mmCIF file of C-alpha atoms in Angstrom:
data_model
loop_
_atom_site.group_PDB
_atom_site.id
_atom_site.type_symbol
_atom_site.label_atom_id
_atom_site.label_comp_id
_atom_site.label_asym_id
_atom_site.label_seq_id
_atom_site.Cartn_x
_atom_site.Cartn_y
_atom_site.Cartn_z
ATOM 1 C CA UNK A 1285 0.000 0.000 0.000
ATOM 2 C CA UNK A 1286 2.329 2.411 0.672
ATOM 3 C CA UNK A 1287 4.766 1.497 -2.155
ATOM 4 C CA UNK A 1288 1.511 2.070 -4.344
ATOM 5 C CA UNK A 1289 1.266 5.670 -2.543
ATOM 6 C CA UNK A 1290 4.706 6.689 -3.370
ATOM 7 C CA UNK A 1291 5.597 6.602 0.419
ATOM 8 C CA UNK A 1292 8.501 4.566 0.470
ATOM 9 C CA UNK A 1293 12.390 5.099 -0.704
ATOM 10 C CA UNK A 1294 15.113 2.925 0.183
ATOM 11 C CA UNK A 1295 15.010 1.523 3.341
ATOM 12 C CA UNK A 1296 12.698 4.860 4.927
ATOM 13 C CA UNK A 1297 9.031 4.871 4.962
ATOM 14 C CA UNK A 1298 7.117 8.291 4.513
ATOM 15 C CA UNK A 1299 5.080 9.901 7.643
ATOM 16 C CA UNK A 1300 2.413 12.114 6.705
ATOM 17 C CA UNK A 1301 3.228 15.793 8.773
ATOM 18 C CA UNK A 1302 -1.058 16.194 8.753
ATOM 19 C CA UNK A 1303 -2.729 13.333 7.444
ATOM 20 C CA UNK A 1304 -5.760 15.747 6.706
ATOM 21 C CA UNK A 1305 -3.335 18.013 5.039
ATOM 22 C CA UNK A 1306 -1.454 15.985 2.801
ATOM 23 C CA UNK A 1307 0.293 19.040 0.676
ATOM 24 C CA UNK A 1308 2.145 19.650 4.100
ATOM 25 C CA UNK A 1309 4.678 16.504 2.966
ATOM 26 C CA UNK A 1310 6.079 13.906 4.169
ATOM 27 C CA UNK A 1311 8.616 13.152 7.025
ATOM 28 C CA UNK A 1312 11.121 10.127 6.319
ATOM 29 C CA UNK A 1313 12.003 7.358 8.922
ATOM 30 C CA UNK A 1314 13.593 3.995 8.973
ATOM 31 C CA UNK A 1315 11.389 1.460 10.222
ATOM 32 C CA UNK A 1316 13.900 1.191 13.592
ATOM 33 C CA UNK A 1317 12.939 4.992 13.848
ATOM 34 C CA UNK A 1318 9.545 4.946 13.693
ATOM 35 C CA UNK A 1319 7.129 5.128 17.066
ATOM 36 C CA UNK A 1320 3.727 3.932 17.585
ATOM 37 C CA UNK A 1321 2.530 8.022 16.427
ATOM 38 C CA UNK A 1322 4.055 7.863 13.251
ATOM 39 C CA UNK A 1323 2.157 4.211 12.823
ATOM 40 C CA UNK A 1324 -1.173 5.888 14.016
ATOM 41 C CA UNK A 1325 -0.239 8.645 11.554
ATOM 42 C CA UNK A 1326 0.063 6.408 8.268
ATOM 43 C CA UNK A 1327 -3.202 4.677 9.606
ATOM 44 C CA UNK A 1328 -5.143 8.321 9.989
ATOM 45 C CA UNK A 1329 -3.848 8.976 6.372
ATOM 46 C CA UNK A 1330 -5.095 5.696 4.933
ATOM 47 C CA UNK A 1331 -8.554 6.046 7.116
ATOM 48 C CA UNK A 1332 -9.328 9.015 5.800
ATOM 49 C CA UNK A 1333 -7.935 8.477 2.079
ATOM 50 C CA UNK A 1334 -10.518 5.768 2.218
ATOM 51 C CA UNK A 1335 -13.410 7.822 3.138
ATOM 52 C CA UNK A 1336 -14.069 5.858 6.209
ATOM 53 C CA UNK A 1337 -12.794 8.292 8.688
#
């Protein structure tokens, strides 16, 4: 999914900054970065990309 989103490159992962403001970017982490807000982040973006949020 992400892949498909153009949220990945190399080994980092993009964060969404606001996941209700996606022109505000992306942040980019390794996985061993990342922290359960920048998981709840990606799911926000995807819940809400979807419609069902």
């Amino acid at each position: 999914m992400m892949g498909e989103n153009n949220m990945t490159r190399g080994n980092q992962y993009g964060i969404p900054v606001d996941p209700k403001n996606p022109s505000k970017g992306l942040k980019w982490l390794s996985i061993m970065e990342m922290e359960d807000e920048d998981f709840d982040l990606i799911e926000e973006y995807f819940l809400i990309k979807s419609g069902a949020s």
